[in-house]
């Protein structure tokens, strides 16, 4: 079979490149001596269509012929079937006269098989033959595929027609299946050996996958490929994949992957589990709310029983209390006597805890019934008041000045709550939020005393560019515990009594019903209220049936509240104090800086800064040595601006720059860049006169 050769364009390119290189060399060397380029050696004259290239004997080769692929089994017989015993693929390459071509590169290609060289490529020998071994990539594969060979020689390339073949799975049997020991201690191990054979030819067979399973336990490798003379080795451990100990009679099964019907089994006898250690395995602090706090009414702790370092199931464990508040119970509600429980399949013992009204530390003991000297004690367990306390509510913001002119600029609002002893409030405590403008997530549920909501810009937008937001939660007022029993009782003093509250939209520290401010009433009375403040709005009194009465009582529960302000800033800065012109530096004293003070607000009524993340920069332009730089002020507007503190707010929006060496007609440019989602660049040009 003969095939046409490739075009000679690549050779012509090489010739052109050589000619160009020689011409450039004739332009002179680095030593300055003129030379005349020699006539280029272009090699032999370009061969005609019948004499391009040479084979390994020097004979010119203009075309190559390649035979179809032949496939032979290990006995040398032609075949179209490849088993795990393998086969050999061969092609022969000749020139147009039928002479063998040696050293031709032959690439074999097929799916589903692995070739005998790392790149599936070999060279032809002196007979022009190229042979490569072929084996199935997976001994269980029984698919059919196509094999081709591509020959490359002196820029001549030919590919054979496809040779169709099939993969055949051999029938595997397992022999010499043995365990090094069939009687094991709890958690012990034994080696497993066997061999794989071709069930038909009774020949040891390599590259066979054997899978191992067991009724209880694990293997260092549960899938092993046979090697050498069909050898398969693994190790059985009397410990399951979850780390649990096995006991009693267990079955080990070996199964050839390509012949599951020929599986083999063995049994092992494992000694019973004998517990010899106990560990407290609750990893986190357990903080329980007192039963009268409205918080969590129960909790759990965990111990684990071990035998030789492994979890031990079905072990008897006695649970008792060592140190707890007098009204504390465990295992079952109301129980205060020792109780015996049984470890589960993971060796774990879970103990239910039931706090009473009294706070305090809790220490529970778990001991083996079989050996009471083996025990463990609980750690970091206590009963606390649990409810949020008035001075334990903290609100933080990711940023507090957002873009006025777009919808969807967002800030995260995070509430952190602790009880009166500084412990996180119970998970599931609900914190609610209401806002004067924009959109706020209505509530969040605490996890470890923390939860987060989102504020997003949209209508309505307050005309003063300031949005009042208030967070509120059920909790306890702050008090002085005079008798030290950690409970609010007669003689204890409320430090900042609070009653009804409102959202102070106009920030005047009083409830304005005519303005439609949000209000929350508790209908309490009978005690003097603390005055209202910016962050804790409070309605001290209310008129009922023509009479003025307090909104506070002398009880501990209250609706805790925390108000904060968010700013909405335009993308166009307001820059009072920034002039259109500045005087030139005197020619006699160019290096003495002149200073300019100004402020930067985010609205025309100057109630907010520019949006958090806004940057301001300054640059001078001129023919001389005009320079300008900021010497005070926040180059990047901080995430948090002091919107409630007038003095600190003034500091946050104040700037000073100096300039030197500036002469008439020079320019100083101040550039303000607002961040996404309302990214805008504004440049103010100041002329030097």
mmCIF file of C-alpha atoms in Angstrom, residues 634 641-642 645-653:
data_model
loop_
_atom_site.group_PDB
_atom_site.id
_atom_site.type_symbol
_atom_site.label_atom_id
_atom_site.label_comp_id
_atom_site.label_asym_id
_atom_site.label_seq_id
_atom_site.Cartn_x
_atom_site.Cartn_y
_atom_site.Cartn_z
ATOM 1 C CA UNK A 634 -8.453 60.834 56.120
ATOM 2 C CA UNK A 641 -17.624 57.703 60.833
ATOM 3 C CA UNK A 642 -18.546 59.283 64.177
ATOM 4 C CA UNK A 645 -20.295 62.856 68.024
ATOM 5 C CA UNK A 646 -20.089 66.343 66.546
ATOM 6 C CA UNK A 647 -16.474 66.948 67.538
ATOM 7 C CA UNK A 648 -15.213 63.631 66.186
ATOM 8 C CA UNK A 649 -17.385 63.990 63.088
ATOM 9 C CA UNK A 650 -15.709 67.341 62.399
ATOM 10 C CA UNK A 651 -12.321 65.647 62.598
ATOM 11 C CA UNK A 652 -13.458 62.942 60.148
ATOM 12 C CA UNK A 653 -14.447 65.467 57.449
#
